[in-house]
Coordinates of N, CA, C and O in Angstrom, one line a residue:
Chain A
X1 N 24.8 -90.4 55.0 CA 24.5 -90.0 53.7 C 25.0 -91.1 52.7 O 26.2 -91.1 52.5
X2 N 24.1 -92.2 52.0 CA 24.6 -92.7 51.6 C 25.3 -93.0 50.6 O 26.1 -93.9 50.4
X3 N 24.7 -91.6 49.5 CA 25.5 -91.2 48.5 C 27.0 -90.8 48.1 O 27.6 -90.9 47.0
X4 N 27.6 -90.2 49.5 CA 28.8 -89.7 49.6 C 29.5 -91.4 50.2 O 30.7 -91.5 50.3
X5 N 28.9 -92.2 50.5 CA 29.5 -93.9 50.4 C 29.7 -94.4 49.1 O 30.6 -95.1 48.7
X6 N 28.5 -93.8 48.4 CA 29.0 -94.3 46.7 C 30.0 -94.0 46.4 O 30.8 -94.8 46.0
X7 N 30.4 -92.5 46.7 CA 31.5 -91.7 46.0 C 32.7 -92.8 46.1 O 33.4 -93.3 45.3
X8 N 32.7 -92.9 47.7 CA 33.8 -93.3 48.5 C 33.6 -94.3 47.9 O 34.0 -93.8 46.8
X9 N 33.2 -96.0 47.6 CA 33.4 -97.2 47.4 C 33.8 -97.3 45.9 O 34.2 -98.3 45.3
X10 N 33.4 -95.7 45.2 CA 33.6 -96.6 43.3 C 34.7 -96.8 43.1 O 35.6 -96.1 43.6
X11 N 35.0 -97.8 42.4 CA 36.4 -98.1 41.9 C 37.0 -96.9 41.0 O 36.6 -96.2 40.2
X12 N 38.2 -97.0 41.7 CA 38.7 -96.0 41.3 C 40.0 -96.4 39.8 O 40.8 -95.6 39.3
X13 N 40.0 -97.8 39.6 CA 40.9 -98.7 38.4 C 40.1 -98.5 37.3 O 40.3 -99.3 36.4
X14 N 39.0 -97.5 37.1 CA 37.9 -97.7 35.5 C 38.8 -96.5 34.4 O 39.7 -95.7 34.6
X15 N 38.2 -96.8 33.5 CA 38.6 -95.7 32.6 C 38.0 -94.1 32.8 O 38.6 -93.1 32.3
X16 N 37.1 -94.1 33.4 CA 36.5 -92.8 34.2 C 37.4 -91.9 34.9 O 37.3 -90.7 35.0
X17 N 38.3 -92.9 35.5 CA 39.3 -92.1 36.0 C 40.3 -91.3 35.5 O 40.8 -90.4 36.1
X18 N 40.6 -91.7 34.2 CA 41.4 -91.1 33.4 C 41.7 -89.6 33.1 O 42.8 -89.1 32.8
X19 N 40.2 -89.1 33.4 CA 39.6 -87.8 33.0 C 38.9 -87.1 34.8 O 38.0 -87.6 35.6
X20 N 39.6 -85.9 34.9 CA 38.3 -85.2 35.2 C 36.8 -85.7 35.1 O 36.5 -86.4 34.1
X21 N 35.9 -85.4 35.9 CA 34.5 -85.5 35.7 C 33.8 -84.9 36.6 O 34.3 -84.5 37.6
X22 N 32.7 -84.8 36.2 CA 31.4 -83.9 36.9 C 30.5 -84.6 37.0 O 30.2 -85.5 36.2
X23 N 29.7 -84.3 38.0 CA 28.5 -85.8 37.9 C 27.4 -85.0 38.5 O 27.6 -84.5 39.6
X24 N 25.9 -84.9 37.7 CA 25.0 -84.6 38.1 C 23.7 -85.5 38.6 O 23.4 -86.4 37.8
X25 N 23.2 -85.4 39.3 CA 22.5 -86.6 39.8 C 21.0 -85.7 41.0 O 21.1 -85.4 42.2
X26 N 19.9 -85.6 40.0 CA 18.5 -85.1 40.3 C 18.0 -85.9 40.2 O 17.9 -86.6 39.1
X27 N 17.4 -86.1 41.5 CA 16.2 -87.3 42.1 C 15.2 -86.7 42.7 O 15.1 -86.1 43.7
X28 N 14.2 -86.9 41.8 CA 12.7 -86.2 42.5 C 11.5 -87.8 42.6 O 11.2 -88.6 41.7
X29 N 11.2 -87.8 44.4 CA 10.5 -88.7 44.8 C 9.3 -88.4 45.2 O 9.1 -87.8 46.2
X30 N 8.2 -88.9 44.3 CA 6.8 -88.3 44.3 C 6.3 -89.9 44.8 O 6.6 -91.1 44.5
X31 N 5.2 -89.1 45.9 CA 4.0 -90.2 46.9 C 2.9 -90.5 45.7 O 2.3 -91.6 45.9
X32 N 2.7 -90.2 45.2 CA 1.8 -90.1 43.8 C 1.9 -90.3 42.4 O 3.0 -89.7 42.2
X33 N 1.5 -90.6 41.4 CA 1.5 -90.9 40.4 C 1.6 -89.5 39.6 O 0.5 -88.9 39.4
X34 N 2.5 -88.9 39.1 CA 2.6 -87.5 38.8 C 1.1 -87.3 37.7 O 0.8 -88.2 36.9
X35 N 0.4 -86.2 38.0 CA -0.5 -85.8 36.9 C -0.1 -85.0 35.9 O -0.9 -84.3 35.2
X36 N 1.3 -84.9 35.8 CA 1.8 -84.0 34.7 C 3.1 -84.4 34.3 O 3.7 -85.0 35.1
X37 N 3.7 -84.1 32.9 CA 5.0 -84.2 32.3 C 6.0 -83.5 34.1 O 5.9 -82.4 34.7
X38 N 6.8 -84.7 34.1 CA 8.0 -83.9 35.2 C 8.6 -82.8 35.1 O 8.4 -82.5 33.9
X39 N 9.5 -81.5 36.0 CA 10.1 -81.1 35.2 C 11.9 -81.1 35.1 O 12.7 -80.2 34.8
X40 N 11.8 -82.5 35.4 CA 13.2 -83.1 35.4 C 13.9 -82.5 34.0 O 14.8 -81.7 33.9
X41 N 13.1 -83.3 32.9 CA 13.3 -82.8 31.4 C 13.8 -81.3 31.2 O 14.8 -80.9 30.6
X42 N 12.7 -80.4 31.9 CA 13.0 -79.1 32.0 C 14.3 -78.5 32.0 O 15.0 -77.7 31.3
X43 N 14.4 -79.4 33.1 CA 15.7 -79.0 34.2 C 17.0 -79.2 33.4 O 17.9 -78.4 33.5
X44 N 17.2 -80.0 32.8 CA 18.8 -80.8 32.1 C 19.4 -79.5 31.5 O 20.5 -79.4 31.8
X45 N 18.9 -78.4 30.7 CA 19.3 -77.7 30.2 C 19.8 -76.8 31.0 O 21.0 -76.5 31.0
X46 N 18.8 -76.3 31.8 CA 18.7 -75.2 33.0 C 20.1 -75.6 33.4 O 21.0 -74.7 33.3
X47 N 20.4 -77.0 33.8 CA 21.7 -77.6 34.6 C 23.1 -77.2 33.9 O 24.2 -76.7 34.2
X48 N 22.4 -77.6 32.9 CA 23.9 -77.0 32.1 C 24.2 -76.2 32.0 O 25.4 -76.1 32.0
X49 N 23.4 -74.8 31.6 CA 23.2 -73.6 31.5 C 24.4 -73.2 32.7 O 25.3 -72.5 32.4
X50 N 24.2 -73.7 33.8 CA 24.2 -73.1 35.3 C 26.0 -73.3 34.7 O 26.6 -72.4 34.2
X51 N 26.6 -74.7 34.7 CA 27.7 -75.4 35.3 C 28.4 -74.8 33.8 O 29.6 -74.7 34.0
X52 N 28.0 -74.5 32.7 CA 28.6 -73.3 31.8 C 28.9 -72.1 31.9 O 29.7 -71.5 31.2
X53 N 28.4 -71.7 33.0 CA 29.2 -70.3 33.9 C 30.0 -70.5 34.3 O 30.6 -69.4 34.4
X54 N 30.8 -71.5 34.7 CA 32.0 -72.1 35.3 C 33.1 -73.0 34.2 O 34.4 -72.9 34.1
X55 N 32.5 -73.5 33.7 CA 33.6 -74.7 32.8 C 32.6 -74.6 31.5 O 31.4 -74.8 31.4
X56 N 33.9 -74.1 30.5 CA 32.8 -74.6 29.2 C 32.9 -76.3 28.6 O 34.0 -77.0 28.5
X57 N 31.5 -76.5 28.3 CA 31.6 -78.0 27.7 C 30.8 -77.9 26.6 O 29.9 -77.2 26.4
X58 N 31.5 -78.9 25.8 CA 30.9 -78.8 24.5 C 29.6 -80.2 24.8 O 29.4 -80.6 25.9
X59 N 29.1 -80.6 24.1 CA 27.8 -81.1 24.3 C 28.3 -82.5 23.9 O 27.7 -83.6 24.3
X60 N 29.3 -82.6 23.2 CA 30.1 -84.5 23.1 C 30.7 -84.6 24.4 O 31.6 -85.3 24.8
X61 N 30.2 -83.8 24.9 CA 31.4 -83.9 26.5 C 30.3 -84.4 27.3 O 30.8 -84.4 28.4
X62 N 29.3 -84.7 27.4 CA 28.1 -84.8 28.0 C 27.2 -85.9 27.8 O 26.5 -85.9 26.8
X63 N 27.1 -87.1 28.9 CA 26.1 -88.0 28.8 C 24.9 -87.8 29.5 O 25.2 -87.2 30.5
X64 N 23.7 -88.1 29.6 CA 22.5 -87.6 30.0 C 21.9 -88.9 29.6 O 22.1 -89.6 28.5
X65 N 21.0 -89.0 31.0 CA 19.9 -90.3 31.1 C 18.8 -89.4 32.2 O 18.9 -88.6 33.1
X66 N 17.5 -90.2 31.6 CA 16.4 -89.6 33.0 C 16.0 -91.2 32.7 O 16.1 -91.9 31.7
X67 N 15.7 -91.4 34.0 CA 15.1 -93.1 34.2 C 14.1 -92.7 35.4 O 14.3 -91.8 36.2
X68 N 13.0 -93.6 35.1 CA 11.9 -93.5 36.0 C 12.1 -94.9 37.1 O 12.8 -95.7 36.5
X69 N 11.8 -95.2 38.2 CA 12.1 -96.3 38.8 C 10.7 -96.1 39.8 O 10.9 -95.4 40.9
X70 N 9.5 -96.7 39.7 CA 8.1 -96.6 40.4 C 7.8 -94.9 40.7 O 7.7 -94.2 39.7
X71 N 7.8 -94.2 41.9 CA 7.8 -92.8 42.2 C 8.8 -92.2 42.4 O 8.7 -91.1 42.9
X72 N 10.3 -92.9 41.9 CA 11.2 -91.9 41.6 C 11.7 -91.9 40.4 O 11.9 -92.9 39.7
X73 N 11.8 -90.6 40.1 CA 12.2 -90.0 38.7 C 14.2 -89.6 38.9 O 14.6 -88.6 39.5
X74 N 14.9 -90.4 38.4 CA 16.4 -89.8 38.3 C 16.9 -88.9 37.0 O 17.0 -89.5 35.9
X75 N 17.3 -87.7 37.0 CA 18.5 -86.9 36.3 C 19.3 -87.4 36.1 O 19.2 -88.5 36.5
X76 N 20.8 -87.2 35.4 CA 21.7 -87.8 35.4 C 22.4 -87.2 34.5 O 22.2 -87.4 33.3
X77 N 23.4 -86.4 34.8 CA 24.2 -85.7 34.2 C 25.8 -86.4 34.0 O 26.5 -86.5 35.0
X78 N 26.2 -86.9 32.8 CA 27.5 -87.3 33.4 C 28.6 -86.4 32.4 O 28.8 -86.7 31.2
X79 N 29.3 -85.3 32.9 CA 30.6 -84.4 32.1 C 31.9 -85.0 32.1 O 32.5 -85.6 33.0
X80 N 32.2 -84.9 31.2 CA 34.2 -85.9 31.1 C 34.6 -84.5 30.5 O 34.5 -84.0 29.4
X81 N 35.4 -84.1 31.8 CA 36.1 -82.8 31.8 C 37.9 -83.2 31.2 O 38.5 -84.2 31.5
X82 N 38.5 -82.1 30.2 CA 39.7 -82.7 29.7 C 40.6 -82.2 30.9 O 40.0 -81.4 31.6
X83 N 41.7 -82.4 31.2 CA 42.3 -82.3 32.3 C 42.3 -80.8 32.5 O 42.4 -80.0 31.5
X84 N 42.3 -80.6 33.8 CA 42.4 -79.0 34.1 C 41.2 -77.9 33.7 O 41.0 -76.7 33.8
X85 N 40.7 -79.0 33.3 CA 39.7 -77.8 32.9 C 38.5 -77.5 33.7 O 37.6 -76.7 33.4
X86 N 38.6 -78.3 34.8 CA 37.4 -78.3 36.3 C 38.6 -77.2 37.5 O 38.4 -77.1 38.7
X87 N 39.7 -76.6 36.7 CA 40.4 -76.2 38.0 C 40.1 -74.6 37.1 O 40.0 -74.5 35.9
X88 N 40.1 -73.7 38.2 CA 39.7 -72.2 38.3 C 41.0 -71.4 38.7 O 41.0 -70.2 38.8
Chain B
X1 N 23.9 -97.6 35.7 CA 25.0 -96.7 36.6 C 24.5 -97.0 37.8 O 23.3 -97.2 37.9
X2 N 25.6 -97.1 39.1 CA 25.8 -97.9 40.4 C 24.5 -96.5 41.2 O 23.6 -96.8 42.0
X3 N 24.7 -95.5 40.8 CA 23.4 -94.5 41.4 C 21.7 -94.7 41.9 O 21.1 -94.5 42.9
X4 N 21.4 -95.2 40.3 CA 20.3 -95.7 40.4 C 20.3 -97.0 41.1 O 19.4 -96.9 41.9
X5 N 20.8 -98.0 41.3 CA 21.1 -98.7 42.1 C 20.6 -98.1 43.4 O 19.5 -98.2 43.8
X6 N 21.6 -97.4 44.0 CA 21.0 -96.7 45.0 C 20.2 -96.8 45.3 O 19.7 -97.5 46.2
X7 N 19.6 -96.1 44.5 CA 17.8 -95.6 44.4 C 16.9 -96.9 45.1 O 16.1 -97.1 46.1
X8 N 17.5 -97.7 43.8 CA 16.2 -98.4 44.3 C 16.7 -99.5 45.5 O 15.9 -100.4 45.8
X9 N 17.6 -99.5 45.9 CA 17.3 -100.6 46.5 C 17.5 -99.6 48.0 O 17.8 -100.3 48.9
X10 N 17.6 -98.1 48.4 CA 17.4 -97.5 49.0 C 16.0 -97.7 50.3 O 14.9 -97.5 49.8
X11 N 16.1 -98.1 51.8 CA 15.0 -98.4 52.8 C 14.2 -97.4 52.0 O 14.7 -96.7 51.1
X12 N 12.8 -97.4 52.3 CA 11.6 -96.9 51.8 C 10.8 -96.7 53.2 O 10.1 -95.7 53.3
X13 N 10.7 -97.6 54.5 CA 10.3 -97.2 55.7 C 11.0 -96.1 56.9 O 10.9 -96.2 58.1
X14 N 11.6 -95.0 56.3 CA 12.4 -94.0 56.8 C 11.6 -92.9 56.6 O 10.8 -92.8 55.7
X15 N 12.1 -91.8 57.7 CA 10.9 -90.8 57.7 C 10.6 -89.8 56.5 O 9.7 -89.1 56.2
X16 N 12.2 -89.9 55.8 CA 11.7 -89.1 54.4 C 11.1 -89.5 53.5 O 11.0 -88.8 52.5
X17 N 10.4 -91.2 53.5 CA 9.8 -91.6 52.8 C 8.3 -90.4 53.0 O 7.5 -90.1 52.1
X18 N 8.3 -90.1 53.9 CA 6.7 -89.6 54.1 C 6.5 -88.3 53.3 O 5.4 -88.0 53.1
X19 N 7.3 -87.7 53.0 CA 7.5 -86.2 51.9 C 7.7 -86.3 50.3 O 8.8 -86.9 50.1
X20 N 7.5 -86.1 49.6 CA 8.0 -86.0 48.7 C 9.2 -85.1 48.5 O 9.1 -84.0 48.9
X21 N 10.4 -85.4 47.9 CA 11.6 -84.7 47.9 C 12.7 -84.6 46.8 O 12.5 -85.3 45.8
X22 N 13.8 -83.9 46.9 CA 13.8 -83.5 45.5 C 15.8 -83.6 46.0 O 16.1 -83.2 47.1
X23 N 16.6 -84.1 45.3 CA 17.7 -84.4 45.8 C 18.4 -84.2 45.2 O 18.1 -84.8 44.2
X24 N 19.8 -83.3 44.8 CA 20.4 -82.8 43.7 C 21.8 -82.8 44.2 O 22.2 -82.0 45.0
X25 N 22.7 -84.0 43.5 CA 24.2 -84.4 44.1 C 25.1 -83.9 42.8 O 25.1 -84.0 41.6
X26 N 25.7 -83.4 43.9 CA 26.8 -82.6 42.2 C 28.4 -83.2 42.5 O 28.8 -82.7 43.6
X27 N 29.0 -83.9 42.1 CA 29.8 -84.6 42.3 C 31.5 -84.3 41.4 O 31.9 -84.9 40.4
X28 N 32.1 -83.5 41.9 CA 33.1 -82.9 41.0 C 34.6 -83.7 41.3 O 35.3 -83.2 42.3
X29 N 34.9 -84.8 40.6 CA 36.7 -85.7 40.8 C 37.5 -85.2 39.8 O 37.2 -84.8 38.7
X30 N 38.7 -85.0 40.3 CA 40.2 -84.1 40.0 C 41.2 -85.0 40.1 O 41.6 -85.9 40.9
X31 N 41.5 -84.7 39.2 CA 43.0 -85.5 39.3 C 44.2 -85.1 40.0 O 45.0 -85.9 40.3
X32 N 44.5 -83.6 40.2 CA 45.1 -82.9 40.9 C 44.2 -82.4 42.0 O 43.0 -82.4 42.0
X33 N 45.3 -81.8 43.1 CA 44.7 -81.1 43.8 C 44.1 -79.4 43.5 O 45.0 -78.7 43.0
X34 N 43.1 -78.8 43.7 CA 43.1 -78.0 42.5 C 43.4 -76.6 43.3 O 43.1 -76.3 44.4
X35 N 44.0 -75.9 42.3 CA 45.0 -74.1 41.9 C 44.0 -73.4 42.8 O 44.6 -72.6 43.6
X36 N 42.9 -73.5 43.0 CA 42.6 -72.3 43.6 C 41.1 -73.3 44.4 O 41.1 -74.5 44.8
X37 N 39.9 -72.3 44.6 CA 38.7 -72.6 45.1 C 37.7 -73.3 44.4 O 37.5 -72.9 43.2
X38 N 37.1 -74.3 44.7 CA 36.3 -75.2 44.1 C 35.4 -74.0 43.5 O 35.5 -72.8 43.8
X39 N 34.3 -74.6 42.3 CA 33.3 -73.5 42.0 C 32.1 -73.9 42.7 O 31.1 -73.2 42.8
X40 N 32.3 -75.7 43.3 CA 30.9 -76.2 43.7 C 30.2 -74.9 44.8 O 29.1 -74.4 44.5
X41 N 30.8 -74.7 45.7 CA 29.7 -74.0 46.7 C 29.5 -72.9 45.9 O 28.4 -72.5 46.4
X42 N 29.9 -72.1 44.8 CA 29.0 -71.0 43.8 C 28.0 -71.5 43.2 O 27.0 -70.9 43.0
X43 N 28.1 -72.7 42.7 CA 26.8 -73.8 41.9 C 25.7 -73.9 42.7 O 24.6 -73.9 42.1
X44 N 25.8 -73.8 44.2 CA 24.8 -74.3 45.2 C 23.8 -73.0 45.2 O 22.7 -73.4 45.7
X45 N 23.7 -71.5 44.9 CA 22.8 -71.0 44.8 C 22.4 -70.8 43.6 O 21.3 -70.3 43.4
X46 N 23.1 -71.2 42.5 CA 23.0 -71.5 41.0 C 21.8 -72.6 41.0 O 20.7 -72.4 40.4
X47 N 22.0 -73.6 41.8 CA 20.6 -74.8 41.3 C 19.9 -74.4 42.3 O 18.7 -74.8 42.1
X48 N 19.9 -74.0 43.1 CA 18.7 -73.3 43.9 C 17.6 -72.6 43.3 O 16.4 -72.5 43.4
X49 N 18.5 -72.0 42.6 CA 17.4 -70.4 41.5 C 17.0 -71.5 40.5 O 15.7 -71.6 40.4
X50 N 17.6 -72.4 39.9 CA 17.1 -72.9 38.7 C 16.2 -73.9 39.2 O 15.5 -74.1 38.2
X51 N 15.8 -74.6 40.2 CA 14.9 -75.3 41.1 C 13.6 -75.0 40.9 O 12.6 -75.6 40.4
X52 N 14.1 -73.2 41.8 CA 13.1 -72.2 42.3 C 12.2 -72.0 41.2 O 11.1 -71.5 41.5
X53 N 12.5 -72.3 39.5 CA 11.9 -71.5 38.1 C 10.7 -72.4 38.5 O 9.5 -72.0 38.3
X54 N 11.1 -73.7 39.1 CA 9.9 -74.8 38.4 C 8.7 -74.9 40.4 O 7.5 -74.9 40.3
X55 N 9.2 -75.0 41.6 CA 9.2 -75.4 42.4 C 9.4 -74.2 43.1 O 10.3 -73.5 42.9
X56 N 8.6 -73.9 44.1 CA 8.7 -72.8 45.3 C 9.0 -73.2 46.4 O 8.3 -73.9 47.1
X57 N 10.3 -72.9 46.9 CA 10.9 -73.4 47.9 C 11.5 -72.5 48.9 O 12.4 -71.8 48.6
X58 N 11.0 -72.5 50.0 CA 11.9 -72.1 51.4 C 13.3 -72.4 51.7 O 13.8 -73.3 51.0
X59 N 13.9 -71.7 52.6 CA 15.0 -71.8 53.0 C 14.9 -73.1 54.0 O 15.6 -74.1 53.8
X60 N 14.2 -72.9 54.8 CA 13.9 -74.2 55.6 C 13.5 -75.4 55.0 O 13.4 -76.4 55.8
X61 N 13.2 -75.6 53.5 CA 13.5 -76.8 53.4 C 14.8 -77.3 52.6 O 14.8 -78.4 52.0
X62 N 15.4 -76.8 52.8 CA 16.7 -77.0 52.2 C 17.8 -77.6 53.3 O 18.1 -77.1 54.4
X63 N 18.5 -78.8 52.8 CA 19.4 -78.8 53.8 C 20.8 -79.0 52.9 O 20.8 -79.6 51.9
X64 N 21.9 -78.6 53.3 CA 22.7 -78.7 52.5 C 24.5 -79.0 52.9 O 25.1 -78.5 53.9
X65 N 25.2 -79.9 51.8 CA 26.4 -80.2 52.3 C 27.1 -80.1 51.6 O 26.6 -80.4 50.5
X66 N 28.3 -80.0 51.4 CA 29.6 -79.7 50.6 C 30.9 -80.8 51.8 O 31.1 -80.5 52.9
X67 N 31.6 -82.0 51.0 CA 32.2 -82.7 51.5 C 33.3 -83.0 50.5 O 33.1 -82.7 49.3
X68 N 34.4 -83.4 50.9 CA 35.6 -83.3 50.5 C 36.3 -84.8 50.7 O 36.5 -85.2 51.9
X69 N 36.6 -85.9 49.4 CA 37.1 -86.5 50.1 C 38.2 -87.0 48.8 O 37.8 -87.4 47.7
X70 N 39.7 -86.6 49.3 CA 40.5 -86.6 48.1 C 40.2 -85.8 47.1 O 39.9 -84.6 47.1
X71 N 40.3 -86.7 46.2 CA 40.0 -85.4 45.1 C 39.0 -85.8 44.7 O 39.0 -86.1 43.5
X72 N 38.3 -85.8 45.2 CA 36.3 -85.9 44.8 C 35.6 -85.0 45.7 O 35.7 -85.4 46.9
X73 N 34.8 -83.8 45.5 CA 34.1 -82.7 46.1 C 32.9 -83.2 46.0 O 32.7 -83.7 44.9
X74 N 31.9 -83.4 46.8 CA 30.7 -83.2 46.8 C 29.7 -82.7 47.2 O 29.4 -82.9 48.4
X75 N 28.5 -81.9 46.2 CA 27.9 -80.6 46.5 C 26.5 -81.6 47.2 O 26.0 -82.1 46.2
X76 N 26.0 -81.9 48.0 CA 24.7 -82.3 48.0 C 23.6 -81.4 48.4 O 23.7 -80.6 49.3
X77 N 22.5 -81.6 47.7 CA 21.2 -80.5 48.5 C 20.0 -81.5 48.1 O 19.7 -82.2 47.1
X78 N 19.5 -81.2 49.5 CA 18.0 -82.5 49.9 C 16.9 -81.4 50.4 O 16.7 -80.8 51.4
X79 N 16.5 -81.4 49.4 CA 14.8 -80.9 49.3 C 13.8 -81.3 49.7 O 13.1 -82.0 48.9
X80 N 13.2 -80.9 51.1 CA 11.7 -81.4 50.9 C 10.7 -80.8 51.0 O 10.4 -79.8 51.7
X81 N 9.9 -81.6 49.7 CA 8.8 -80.7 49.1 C 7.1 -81.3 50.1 O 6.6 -82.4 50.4
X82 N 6.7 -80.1 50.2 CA 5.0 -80.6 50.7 C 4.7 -81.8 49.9 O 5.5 -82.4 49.2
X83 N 3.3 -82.2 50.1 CA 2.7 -83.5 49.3 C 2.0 -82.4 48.2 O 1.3 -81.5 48.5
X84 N 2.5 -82.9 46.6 CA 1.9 -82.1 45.7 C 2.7 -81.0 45.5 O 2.6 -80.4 44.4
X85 N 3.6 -80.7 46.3 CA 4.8 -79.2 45.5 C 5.2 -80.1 44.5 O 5.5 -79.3 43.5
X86 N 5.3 -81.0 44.2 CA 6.5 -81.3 43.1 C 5.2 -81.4 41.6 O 5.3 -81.5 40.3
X87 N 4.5 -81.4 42.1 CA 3.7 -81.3 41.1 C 3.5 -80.3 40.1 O 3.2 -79.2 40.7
X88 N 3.6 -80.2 38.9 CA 3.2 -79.7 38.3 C 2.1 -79.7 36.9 O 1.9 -78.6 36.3

């Protein structure tokens, strides 16, 4: 899996580290040229909605990117949790 | 961000190239070791339902992992969709 190698290889010396974080990351890989709005867009809210049952975050706590890259479409959720606040 | 990266420079002649698929990494780093039970594996039928709003999905296409490495949790779920599920 070579995503959980990402995890493993990032530097862990960034300012990222400083903080707690959450990382969301929706990849939808279409053989075809989509005939409709994605519903990646959809989804970002939905996402948050979900991970607000759990930890509340205020919405400056939150970076968000969707990038297209040929037939894949990426989500991208990025949360900078203040300390302790990802523990239950 | 090092993710998209990924993406693209990700083999393309592998057999999940042949499906369209839908890939959802939830990625939770702590700075401590944490007080009690992660929330990720409760998240995991949380983005299932919110998937489900847009996409009809089986249990058999779902494959799913929750990995641990230090204080980085990660939730992953790999979706594969018929040719045209993801369409909307």
């Amino acid at each position: 899996m070579g995503f959980l190698d990402y995890f493993r290889s990032s530097p862990r010396n960034t300012a990222s580290v400083a903080k707690e974080r959450l990382q969301i990351i929706v990849a939808h890989e279409r053989r075809r040229s989509p005939a409709g709005p994605d519903f990646l867009p959809m989804l970002q809210k939905d996402l948050l909605d979900v991970v607000r049952k759990y930890i509340p975050i205020d919405e400056d706590q939150i970076k968000l990117s969707i990038e297209r890259n040929g037939d894949c479409e990426v989500l991208e959720l990025n949360i900078a949790l203040s300390e302790g606040q990802g523990q239950r």
